[in-house]
Coordinates of C-alpha atoms in Angstrom, one line a residue:
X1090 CA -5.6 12.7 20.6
X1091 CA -5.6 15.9 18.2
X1092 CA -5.5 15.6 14.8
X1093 CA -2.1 17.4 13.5
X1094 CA -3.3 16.1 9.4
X1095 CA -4.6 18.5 7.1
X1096 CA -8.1 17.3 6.7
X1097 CA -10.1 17.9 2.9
X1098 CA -13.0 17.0 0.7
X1099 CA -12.8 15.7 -2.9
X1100 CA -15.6 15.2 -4.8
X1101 CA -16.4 12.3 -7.1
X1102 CA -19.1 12.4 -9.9
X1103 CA -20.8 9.6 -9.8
X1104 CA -23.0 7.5 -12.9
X1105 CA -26.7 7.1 -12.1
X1106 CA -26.5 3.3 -13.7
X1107 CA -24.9 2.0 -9.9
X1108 CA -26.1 -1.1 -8.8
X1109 CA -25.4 -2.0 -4.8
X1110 CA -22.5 -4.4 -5.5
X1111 CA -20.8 -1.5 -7.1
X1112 CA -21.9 0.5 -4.0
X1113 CA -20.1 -1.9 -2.0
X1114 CA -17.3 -2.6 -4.1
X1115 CA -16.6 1.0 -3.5
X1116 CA -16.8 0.9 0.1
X1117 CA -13.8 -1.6 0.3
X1118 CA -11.7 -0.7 -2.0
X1119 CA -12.0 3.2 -0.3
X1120 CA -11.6 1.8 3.3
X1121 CA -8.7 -0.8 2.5
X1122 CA -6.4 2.0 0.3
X1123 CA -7.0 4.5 2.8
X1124 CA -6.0 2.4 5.2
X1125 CA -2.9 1.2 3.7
X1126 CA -1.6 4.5 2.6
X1127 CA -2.7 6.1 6.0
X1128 CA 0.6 5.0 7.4
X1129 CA 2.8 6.2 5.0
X1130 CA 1.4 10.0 6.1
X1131 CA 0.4 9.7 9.5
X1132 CA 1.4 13.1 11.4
X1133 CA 1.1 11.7 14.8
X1134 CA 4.7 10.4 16.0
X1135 CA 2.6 7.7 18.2
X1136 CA -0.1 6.8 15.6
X1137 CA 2.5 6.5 12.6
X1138 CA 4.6 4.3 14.6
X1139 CA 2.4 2.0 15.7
X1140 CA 0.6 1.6 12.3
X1141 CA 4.4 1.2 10.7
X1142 CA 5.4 -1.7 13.2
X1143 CA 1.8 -3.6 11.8
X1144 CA 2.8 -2.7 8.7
X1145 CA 6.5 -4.5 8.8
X1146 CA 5.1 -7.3 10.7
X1147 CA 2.1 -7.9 8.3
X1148 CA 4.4 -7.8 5.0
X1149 CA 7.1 -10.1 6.3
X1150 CA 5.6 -12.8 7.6
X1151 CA 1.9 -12.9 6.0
X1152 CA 1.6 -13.8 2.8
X1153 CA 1.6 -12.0 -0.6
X1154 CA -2.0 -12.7 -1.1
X1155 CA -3.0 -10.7 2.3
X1156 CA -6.2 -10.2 2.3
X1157 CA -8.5 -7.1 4.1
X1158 CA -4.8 -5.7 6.1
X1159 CA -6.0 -2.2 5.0
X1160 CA -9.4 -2.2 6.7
X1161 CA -7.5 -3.5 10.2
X1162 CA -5.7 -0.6 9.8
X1163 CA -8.4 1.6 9.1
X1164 CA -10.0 0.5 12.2
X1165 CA -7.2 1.6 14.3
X1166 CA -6.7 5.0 12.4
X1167 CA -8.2 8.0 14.6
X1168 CA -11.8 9.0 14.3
X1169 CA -11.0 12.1 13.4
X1170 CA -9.2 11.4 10.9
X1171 CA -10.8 8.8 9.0
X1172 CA -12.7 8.6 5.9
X1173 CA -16.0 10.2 6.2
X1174 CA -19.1 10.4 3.4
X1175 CA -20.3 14.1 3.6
X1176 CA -23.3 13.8 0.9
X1177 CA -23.9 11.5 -1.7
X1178 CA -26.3 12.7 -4.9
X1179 CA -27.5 9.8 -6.7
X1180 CA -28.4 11.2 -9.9
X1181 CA -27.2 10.3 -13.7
X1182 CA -24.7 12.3 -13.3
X1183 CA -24.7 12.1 -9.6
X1184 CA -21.6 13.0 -7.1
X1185 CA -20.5 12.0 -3.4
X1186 CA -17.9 14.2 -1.0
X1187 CA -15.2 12.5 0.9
X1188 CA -14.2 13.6 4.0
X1189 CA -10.4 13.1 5.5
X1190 CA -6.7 13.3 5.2
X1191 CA -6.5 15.3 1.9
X1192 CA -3.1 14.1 1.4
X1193 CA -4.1 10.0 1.5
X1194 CA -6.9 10.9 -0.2
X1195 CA -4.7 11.9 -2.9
X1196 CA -3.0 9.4 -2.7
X1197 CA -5.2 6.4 -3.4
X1198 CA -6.5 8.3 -6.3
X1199 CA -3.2 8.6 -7.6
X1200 CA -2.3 4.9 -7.4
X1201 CA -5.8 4.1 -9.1
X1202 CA -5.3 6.5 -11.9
X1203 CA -1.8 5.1 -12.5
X1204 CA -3.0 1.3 -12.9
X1205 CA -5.6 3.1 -15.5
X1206 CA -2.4 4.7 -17.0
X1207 CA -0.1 1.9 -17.3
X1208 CA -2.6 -0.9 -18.9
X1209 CA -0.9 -4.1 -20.0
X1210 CA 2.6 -3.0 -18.8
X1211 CA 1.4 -3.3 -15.1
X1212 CA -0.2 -7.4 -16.6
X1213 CA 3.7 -7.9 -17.5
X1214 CA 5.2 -6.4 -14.3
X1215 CA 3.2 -8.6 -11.9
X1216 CA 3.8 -11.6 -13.8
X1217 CA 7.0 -10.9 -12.9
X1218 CA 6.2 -9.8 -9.3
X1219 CA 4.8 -13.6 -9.2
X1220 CA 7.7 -15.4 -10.7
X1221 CA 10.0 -13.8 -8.1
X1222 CA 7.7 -15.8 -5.3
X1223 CA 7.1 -18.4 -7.1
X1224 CA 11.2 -19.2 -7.3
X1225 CA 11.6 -18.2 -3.1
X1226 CA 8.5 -19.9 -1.8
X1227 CA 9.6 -19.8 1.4
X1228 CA 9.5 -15.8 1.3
X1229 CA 5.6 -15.6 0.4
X1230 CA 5.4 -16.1 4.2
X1231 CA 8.4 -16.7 6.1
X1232 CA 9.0 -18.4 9.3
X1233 CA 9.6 -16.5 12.5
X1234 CA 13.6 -17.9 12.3
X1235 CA 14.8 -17.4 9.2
X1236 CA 18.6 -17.3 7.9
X1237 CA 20.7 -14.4 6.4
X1238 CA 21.8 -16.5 3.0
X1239 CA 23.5 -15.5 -0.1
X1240 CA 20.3 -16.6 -2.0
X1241 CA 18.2 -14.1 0.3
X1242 CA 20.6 -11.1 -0.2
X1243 CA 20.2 -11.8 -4.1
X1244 CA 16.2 -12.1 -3.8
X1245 CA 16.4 -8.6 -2.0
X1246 CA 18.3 -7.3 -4.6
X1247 CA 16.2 -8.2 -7.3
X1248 CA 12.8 -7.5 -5.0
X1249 CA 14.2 -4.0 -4.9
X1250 CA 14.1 -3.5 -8.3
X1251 CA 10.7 -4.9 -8.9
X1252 CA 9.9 -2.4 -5.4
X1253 CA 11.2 0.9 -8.3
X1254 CA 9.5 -0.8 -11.4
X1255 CA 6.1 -0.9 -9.5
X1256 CA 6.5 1.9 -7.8
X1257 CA 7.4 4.3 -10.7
X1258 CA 4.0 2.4 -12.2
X1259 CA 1.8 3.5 -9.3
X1260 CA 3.1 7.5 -9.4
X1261 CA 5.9 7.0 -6.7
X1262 CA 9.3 8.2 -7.1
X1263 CA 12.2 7.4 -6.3
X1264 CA 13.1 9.0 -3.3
X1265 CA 9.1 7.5 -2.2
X1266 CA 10.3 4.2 -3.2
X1267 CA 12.9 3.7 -0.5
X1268 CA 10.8 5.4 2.0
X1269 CA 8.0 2.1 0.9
X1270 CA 11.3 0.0 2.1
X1271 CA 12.2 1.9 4.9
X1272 CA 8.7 1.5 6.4
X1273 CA 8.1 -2.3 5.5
X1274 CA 11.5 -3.2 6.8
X1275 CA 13.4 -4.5 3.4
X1276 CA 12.8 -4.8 -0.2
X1277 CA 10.7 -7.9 -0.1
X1278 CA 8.1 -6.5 2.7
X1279 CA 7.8 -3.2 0.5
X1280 CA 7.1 -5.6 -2.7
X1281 CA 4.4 -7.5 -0.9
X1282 CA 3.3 -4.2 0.4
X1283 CA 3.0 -2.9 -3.2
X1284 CA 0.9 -6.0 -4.4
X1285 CA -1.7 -5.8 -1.8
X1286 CA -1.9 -1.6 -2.7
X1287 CA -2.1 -2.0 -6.7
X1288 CA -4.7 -5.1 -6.1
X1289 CA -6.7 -2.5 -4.0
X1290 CA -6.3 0.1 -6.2
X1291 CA -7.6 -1.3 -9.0
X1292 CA -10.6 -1.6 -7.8
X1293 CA -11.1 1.6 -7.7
X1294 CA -9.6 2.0 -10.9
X1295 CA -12.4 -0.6 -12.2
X1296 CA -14.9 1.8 -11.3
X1297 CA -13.2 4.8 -13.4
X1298 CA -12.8 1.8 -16.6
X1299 CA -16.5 1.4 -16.1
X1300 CA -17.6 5.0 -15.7
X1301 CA -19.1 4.7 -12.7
X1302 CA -16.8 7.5 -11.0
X1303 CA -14.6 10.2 -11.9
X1304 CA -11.1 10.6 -9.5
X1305 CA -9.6 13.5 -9.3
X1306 CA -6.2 13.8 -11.2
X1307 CA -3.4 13.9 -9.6
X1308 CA -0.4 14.3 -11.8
X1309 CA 2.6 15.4 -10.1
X1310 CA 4.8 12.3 -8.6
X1311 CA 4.1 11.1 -5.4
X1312 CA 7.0 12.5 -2.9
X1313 CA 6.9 10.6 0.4
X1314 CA 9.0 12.0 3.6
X1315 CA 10.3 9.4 5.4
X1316 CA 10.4 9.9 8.9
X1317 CA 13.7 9.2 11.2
X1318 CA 12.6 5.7 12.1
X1319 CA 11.7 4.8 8.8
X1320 CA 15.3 5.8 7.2
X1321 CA 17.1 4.0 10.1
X1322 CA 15.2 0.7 8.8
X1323 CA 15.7 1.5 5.2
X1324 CA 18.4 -1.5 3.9
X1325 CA 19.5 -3.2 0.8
X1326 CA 18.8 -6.3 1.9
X1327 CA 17.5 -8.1 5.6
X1328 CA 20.8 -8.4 7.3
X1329 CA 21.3 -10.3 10.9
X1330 CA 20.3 -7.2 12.7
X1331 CA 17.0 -7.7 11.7
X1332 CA 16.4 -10.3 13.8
X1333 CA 13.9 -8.6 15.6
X1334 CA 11.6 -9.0 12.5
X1335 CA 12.0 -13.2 12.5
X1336 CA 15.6 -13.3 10.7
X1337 CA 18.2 -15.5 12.6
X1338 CA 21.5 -14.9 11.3
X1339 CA 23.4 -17.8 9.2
X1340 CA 25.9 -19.8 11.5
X1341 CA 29.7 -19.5 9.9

């Protein structure tokens, strides 16, 4: 299949003091973000599909606390356009080259400077984030029926607005935001989508605390362009036309 992405290198100075488990902490966190945000970019009508359905079907019914979904997704992400290590100088300072989608690249580095950015105010958001679940237990990983209630059209309401808080925290905009929803399906996909980015992201941005690495800045917003699938899906709240995702409509 022929790549249609525009493909770049960033470079990212590197500290000499690196032991392996930063090495490998690296690795992950590189691999899992840039197979998250892949999706969001994709070029391919095929590929960004198919990643998209995984994507709604992941954050509905898996749980908040998914673990290693972005590295399944980088796995299925074309070879030529994946992440690719060019060089790697290991000197005090030292640098590496990445290799792939210049936009996702981007991207992640973005999200990752933005946690660095935002400090304690992203502590308070998630605490939040986790009250919201911890009231609606039942939507940290729903069953594959589900009804259309009142008390779910409010929790999409307010997981909306947590969806804009947190995404205005990682560099998104507005406009991005309901793209997020349009491609997880509903408010409280995108949320759980969100959680699983950020936790990945700061990783990364661990690294940068620690001054390990250097990412490149990024400071524009992030401006997604939803494609004509994803605004079809985009809704306020699940509604009994979702049912294809696992949500039975409430009997009158």
């Amino acid at each position: 299949m022929a790549s249609t992405s525009q493909l770049g290198i960033i470079t990212v100075p590197v500290d000499g003091a690196w032991d392996i488990e930063d090495l490998r902490a690296l690795a992950e966190s590189l691999s899992e973000t840039y197979g998250l945000f892949y999706p969001l970019v994709a070029q391919d009508d095929d590929v960004r599909k198919q990643l998209q359905d995984l994507v709604r079907k992941q954050f509905w019914s898996g749980d908040i606390d998914t673990r290693h979904f972005g590295q399944w997704l980088y796995r299925a992400i074309p070879k030529e356009e994946s992440l690719k290590l060019k060089s790697f100088t290991y000197h005090s300072p030292g640098a590496m080259e990445l290799s792939g989608v210049l936009v996702v690249l981007l991207l992640l580095s973005r999200v990752a400077r933005s946690w660095i950015a935002t400090g304690s105010a992203f502590i308070d958001l998630w605490a939040k984030v986790d009250k919201f679940f911890e009231r609606r237990k039942s939507l940290r990983r729903p069953k594959k029926k589900f009804e259309v209630s009142d008390d779910l059209a409010e929790g999409s309401d307010e997981a909306r607005a947590l969806v804009l808080q947190a995404g205005h925290m990682l560099g998104f905009d507005d406009a991005s935001c309901e793209v997020l929803i349009g491609v997880a399906g509903n408010p409280i996909s995108a949320l759980k989508y969100l959680v699983a980015a950020a936790n990945e992201a700061r990783k990364l941005a661990d690294l940068e605390r620690e001054g390990l690495i250097k990412l490149p800045h990024r400071d524009q917003p992030i401006a997604l362009r939803g494609s004509e699938t994803s605004k079809q899906r985009k809704r306020a709240r699940p509604t009994p036309s979702e049912v294809r995702q696992g949500i039975k409509p409430r009997k009158s």
